[in-house]
PDB file of C-alpha atoms and ligand atoms in Angstrom:
ATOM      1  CA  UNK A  86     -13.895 -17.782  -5.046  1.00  0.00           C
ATOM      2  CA  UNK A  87     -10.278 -18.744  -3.667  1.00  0.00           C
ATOM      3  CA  UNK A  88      -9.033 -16.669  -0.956  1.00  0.00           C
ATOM      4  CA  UNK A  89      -5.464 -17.215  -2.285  1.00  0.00           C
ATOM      5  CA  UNK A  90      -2.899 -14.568  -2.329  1.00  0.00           C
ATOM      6  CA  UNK A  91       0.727 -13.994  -3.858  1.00  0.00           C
ATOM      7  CA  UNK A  92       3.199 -11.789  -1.632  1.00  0.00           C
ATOM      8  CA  UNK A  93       6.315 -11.276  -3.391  1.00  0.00           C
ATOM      9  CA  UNK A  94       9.324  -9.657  -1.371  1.00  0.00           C
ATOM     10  CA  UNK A  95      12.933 -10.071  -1.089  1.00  0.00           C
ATOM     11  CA  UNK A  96      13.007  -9.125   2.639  1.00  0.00           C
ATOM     12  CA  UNK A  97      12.213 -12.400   4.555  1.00  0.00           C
ATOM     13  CA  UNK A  98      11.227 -10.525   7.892  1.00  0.00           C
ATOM     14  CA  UNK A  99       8.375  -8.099   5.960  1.00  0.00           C
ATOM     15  CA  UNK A 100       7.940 -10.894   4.015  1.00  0.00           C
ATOM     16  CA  UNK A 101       6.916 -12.438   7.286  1.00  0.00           C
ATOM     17  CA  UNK A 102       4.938 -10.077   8.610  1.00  0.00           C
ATOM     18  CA  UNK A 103       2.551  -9.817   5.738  1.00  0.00           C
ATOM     19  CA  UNK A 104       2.090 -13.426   5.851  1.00  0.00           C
ATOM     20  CA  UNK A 105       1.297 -13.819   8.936  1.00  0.00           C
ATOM     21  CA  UNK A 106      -1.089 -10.875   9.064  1.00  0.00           C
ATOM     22  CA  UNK A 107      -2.761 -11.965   5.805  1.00  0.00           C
ATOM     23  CA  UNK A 108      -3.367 -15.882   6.792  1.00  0.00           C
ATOM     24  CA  UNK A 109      -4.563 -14.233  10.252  1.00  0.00           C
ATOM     25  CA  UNK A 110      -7.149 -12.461   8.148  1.00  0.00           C
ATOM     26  CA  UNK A 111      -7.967 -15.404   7.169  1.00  0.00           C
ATOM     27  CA  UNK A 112      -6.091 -15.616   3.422  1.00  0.00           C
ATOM     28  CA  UNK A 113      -3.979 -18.704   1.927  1.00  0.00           C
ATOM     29  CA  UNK A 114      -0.694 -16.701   1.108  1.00  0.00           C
ATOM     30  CA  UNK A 115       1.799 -17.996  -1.456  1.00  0.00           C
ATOM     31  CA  UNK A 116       5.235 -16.779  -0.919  1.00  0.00           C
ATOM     32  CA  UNK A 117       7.838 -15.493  -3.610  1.00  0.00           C
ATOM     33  CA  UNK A 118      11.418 -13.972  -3.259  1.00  0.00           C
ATOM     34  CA  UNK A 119      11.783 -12.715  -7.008  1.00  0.00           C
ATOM     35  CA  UNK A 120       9.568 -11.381  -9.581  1.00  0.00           C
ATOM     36  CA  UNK A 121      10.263 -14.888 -11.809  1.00  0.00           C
ATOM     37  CA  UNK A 122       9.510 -17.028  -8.900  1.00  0.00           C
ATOM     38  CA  UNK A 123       5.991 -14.735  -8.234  1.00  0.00           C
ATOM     39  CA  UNK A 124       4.994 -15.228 -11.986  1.00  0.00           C
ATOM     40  CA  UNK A 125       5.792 -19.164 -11.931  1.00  0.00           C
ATOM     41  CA  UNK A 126       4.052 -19.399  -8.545  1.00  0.00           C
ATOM     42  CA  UNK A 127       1.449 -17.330 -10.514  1.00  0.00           C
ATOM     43  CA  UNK A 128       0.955 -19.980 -13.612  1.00  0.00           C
ATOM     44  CA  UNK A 129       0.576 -22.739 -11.107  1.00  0.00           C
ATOM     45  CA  UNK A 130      -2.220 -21.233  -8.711  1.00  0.00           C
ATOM     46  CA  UNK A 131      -4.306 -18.735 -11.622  1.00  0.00           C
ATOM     47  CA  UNK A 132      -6.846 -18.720  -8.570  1.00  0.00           C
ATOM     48  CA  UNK A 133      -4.674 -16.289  -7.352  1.00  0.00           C
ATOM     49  CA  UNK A 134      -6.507 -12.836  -6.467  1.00  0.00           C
ATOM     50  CA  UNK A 135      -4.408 -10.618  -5.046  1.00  0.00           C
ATOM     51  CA  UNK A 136      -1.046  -9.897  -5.887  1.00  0.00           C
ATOM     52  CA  UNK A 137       0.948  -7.702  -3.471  1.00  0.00           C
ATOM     53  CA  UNK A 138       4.553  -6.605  -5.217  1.00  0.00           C
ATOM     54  CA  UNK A 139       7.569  -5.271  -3.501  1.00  0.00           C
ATOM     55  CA  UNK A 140       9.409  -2.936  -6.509  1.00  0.00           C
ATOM     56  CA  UNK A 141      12.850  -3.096  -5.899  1.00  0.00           C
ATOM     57  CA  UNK A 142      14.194  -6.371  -6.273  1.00  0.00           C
ATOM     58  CA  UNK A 143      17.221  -8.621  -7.514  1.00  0.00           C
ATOM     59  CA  UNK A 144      16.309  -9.472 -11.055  1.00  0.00           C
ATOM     60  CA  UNK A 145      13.291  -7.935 -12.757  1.00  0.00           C
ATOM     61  CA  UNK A 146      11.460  -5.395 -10.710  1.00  0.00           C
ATOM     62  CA  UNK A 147       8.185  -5.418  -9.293  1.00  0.00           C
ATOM     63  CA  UNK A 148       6.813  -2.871 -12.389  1.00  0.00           C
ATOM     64  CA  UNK A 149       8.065  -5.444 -14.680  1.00  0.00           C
ATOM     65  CA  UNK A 150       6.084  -8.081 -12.844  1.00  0.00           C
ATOM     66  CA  UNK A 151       2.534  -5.941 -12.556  1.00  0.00           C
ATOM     67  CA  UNK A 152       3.628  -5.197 -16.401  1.00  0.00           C
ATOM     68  CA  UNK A 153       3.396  -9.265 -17.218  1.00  0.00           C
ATOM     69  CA  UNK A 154       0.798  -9.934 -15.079  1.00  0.00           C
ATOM     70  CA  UNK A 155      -1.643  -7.339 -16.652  1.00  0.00           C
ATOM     71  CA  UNK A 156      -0.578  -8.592 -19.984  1.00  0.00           C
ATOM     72  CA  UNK A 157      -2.395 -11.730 -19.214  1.00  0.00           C
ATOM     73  CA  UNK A 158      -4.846 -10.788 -16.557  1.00  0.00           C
ATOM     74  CA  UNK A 159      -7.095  -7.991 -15.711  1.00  0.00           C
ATOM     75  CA  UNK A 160      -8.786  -9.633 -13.089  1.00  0.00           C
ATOM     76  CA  UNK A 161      -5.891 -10.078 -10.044  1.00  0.00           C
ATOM     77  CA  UNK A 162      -5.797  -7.322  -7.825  1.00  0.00           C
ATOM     78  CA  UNK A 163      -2.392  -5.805  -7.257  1.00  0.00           C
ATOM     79  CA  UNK A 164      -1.169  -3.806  -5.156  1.00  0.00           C
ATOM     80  CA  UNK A 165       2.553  -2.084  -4.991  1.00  0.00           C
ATOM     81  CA  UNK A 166       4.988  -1.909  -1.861  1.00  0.00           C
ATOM     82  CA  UNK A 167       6.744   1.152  -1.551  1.00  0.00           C
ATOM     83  CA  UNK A 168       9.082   2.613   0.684  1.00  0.00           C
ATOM     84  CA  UNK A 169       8.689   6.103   1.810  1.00  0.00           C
ATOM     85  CA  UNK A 170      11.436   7.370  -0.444  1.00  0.00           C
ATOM     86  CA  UNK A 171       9.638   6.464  -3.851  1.00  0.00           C
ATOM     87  CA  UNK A 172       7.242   8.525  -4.202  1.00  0.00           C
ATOM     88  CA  UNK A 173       7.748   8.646  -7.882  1.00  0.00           C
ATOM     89  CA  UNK A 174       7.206   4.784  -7.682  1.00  0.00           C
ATOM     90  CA  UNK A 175       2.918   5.301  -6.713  1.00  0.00           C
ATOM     91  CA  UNK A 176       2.410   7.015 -10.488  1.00  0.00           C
ATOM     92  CA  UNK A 177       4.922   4.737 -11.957  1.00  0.00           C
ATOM     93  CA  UNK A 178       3.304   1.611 -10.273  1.00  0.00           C
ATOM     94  CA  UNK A 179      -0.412   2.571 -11.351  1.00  0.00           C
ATOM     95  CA  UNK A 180       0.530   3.212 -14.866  1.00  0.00           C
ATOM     96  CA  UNK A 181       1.514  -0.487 -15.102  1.00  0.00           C
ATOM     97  CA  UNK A 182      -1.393  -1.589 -14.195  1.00  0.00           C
ATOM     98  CA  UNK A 183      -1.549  -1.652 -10.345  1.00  0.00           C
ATOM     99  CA  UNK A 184      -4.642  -0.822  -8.117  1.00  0.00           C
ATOM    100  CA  UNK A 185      -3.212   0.063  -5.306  1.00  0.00           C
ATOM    101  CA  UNK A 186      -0.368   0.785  -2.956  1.00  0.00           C
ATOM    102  CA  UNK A 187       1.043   0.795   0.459  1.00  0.00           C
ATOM    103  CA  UNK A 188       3.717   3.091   1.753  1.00  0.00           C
ATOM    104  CA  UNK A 189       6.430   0.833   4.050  1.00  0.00           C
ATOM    105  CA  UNK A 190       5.981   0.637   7.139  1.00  0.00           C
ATOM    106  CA  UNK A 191       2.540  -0.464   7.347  1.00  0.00           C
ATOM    107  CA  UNK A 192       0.346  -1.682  10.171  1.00  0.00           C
ATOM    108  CA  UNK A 193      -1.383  -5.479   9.831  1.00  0.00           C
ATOM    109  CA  UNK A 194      -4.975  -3.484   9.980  1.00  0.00           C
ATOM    110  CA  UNK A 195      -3.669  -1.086   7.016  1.00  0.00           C
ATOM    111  CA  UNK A 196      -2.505  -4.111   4.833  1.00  0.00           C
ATOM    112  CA  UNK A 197      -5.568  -6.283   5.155  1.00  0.00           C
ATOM    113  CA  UNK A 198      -7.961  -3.616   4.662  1.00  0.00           C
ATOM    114  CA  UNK A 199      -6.003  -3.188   1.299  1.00  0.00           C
ATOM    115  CA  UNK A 200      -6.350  -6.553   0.231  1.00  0.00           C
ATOM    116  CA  UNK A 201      -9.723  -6.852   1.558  1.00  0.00           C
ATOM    117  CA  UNK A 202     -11.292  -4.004  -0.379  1.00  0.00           C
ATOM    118  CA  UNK A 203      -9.222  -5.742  -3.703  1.00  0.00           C
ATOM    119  CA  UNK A 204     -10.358  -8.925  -3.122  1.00  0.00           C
ATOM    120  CA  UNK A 205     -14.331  -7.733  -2.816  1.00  0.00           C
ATOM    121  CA  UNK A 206     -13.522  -5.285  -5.554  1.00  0.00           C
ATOM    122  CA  UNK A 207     -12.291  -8.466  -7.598  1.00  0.00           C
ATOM    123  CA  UNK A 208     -15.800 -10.324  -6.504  1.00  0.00           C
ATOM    124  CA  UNK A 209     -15.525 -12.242  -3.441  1.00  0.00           C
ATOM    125  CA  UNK A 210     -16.767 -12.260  -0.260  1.00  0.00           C
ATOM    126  CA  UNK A 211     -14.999 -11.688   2.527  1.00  0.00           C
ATOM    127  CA  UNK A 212     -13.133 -14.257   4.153  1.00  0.00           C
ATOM    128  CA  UNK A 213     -15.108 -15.302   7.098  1.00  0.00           C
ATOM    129  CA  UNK A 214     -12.013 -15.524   9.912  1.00  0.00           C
ATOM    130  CA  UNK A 215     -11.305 -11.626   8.694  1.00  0.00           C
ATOM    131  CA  UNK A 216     -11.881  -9.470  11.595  1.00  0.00           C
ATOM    132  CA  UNK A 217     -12.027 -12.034  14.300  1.00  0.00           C
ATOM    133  CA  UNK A 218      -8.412 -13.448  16.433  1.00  0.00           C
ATOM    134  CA  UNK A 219      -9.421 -16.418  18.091  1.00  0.00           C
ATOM    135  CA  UNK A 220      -6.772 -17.758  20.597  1.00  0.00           C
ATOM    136  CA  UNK A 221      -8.841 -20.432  22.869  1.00  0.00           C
ATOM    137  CA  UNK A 222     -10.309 -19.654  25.161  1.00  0.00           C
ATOM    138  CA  UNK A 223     -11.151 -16.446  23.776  1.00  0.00           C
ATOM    139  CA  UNK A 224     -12.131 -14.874  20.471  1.00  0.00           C
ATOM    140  CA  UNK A 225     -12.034 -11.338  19.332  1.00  0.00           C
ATOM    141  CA  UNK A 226     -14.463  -9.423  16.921  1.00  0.00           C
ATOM    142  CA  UNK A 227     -12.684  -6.576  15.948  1.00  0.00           C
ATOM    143  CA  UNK A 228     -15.895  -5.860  13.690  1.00  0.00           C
ATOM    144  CA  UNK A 229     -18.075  -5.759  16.617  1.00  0.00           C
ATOM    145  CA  UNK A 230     -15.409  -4.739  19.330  1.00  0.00           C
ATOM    146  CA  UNK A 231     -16.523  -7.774  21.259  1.00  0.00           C
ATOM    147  CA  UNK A 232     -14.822  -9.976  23.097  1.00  0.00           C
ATOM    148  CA  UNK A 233     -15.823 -13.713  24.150  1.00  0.00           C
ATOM    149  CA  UNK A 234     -14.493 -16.327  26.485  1.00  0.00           C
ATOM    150  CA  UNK A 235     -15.407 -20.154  25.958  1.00  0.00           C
ATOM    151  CA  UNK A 236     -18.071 -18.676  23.680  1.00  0.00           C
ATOM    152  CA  UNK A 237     -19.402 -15.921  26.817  1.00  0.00           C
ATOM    153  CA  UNK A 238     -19.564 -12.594  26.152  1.00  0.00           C
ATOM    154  CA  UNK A 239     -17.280 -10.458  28.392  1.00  0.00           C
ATOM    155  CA  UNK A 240     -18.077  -7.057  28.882  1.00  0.00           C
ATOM    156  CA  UNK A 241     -15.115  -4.601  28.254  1.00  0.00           C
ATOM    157  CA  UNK A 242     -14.644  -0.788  28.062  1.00  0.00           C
ATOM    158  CA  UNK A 243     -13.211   0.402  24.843  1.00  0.00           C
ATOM    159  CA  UNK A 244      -9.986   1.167  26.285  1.00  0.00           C
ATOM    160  CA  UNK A 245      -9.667  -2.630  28.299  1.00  0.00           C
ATOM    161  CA  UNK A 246     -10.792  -4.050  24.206  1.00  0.00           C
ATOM    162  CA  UNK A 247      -7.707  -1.895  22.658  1.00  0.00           C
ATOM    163  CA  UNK A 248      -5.517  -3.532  25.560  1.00  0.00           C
ATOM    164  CA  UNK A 249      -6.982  -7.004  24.338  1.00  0.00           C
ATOM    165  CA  UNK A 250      -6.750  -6.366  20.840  1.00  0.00           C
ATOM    166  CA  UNK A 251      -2.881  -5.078  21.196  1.00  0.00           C
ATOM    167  CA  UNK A 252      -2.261  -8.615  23.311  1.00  0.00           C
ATOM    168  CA  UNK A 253      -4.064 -11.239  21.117  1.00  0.00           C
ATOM    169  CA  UNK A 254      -2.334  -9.360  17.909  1.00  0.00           C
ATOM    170  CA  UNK A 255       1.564  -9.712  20.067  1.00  0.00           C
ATOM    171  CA  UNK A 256       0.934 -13.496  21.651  1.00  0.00           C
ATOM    172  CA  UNK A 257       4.280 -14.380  23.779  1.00  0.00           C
ATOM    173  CA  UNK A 258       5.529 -10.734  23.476  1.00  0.00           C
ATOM    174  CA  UNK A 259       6.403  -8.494  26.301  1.00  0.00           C
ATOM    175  CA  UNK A 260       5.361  -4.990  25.967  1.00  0.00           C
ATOM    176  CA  UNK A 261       6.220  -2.221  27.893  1.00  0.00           C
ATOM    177  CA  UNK A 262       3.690  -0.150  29.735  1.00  0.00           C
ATOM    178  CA  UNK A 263       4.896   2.967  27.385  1.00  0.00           C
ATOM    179  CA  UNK A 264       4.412   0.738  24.678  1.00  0.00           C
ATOM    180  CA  UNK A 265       0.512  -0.103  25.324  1.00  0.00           C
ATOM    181  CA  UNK A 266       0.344   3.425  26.397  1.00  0.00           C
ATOM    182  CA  UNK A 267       1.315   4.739  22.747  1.00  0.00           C
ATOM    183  CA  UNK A 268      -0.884   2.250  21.248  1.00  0.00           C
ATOM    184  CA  UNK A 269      -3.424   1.907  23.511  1.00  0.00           C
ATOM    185  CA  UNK A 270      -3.908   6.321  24.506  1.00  0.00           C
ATOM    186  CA  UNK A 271      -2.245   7.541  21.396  1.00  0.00           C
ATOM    187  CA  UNK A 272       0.840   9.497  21.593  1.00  0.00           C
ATOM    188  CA  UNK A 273      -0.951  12.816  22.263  1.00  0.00           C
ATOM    189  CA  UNK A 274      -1.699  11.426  25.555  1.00  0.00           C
ATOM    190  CA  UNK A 275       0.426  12.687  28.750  1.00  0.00           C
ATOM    191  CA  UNK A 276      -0.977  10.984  31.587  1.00  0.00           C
ATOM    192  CA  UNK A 277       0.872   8.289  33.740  1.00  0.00           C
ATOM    193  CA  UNK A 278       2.031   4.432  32.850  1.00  0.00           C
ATOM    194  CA  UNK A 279       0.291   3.787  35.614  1.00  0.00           C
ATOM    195  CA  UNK A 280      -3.573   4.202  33.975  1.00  0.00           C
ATOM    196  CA  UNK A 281      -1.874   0.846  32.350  1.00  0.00           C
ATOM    197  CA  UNK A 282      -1.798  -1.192  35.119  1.00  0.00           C
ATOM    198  CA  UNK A 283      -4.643   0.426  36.377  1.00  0.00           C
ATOM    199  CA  UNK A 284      -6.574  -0.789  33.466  1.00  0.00           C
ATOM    200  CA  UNK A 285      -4.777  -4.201  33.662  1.00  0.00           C
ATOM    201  CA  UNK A 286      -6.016  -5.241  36.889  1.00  0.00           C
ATOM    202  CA  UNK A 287      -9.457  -4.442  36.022  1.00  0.00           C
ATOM    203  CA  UNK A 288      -8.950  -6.473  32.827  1.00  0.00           C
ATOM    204  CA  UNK A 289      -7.518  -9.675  34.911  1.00  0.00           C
ATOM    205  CA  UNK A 290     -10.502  -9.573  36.969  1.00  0.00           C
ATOM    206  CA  UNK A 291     -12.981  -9.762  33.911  1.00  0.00           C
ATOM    207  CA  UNK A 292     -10.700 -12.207  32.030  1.00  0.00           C
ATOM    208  CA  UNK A 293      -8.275 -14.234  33.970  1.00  0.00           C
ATOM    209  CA  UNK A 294      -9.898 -18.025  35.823  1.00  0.00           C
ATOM    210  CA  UNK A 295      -7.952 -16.404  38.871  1.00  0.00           C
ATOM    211  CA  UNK A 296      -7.076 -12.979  38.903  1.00  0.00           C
ATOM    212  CA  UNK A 297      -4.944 -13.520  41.481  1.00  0.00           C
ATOM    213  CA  UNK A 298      -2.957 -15.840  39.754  1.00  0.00           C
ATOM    214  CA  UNK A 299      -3.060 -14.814  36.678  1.00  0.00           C
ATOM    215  CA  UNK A 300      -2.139 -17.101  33.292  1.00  0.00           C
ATOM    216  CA  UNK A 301      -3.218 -15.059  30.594  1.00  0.00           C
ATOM    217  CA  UNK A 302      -1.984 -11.588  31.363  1.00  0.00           C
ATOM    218  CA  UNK A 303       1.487 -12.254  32.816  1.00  0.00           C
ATOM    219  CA  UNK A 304       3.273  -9.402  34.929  1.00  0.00           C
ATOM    220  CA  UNK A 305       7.234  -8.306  33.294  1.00  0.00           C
ATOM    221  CA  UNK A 306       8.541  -6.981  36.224  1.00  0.00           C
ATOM    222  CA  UNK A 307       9.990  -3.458  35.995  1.00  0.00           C
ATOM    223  CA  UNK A 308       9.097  -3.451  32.293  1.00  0.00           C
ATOM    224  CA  UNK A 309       5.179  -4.280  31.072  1.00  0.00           C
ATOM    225  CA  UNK A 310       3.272  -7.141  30.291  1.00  0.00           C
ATOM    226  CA  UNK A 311       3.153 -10.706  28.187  1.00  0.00           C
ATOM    227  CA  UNK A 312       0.191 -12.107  26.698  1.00  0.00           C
ATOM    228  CA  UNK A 313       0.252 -15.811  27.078  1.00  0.00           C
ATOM    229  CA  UNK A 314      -2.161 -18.419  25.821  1.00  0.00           C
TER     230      UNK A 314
HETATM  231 CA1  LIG B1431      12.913  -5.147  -1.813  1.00  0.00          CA
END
């Protein structure tokens, strides 16, 4: 069964990020800008077998789209993009035929779970790369919460494999130490930045060829850190 997907949004940049996410979870993602290019793209890859549809749109609007699709097929997955504001637009959306939606802004792990559970729902297996980021030397299960390095396994505390995962999923990206906090402690959490670099160092040491020197975790002075790879 082909792992191919049709994203269809007018916004280039979220148009972006669900590409990327999607061929990360290991997808083949065809692109469209309009609801006419998305059915075209659809007539030339009918291995397509999940559609996700942005609803507001120059020319004909996502409904219309999941409305021509399901004339023809019953099989695709689809599910609706939707900003917070239309709430009207989940009933609307399902009554043409969609299985699903997602409320703008979503996070990569919400989208591809989405697809995921379409695309087994729809008969497939899961792809095989879903759940792993593999950035050499190291790979990441996020099934098993593992993490390896040149194929060794390297024993982390769930907190150091949250401060992975956030890295490997923002390669070349500085983030600030209030940044990895949020993510990393949850919001709820009121103790200092400095648990962050606390929890770095102790990462380095398990990770880096020379902690001392370090390549892979990089140091933004007076701001956070930079995954590099
Ligand atoms: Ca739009």
């Amino acid at each position: 069964m082909s792992r191919r997907v049709l994203v269809l949004e007018d916004e280039s940049s979220i148009r972006g990020f669900i590409v990327i996410n999607l061929t990360r979870a290991g997808y083949e993602v065809e692109e469209a800008e309009s609801g006419e290019e998305a059915l075209e793209k659809l007539q030339r890859h009918p291995d397509i077998c999940v559609a996700l549809l942005d609803i507001m749109l120059p020319g004909i609007d996502g409904f219309e789209v999941c409305r021509r699709i399901r004339a023809t097929n019953t099989n695709i997955g689809i599910i609706m993009l939707t900003a917070r504001s239309q709430e009207m637009d989940k009933v609307t959306g399902l009554m043409t035929g969609a299985d699903d939606y997602v409320t703008k802004p979503f996070s990569p792990a919400e989208l591809t779970a989405r697809v995921d559970a379409l695309f087994r729902r729809a008969g497939g297996a899961p792809p095989e790369q879903v759940g792993e980021i593999v950035q050499a030397p190291f790979l990441l299960n996020l099934r098993n919460r593992t993490l390896e390095k040149n194929g060794q396994k390297v024993k982390l505390t769930q907190v150091e494999y949250s401060i992975m995962k956030m890295f490997m999923e923002n390669p070349g990206k500085a983030l600030s130490r209030e940044e990895i906090l949020d993510t990393v402690w949850g919001r709820d959490y009121f103790g200092e930045v400095k648990i962050v670099d606390v929890n770095i160092r102790r990462l380095r040491l398990k990770i880096e060829d020379n902690p001392q020197n370090p390549t892979f975790i990089n140091t933004v002075w007076g701001f956070g850190y930079k995954w590099e790879f």
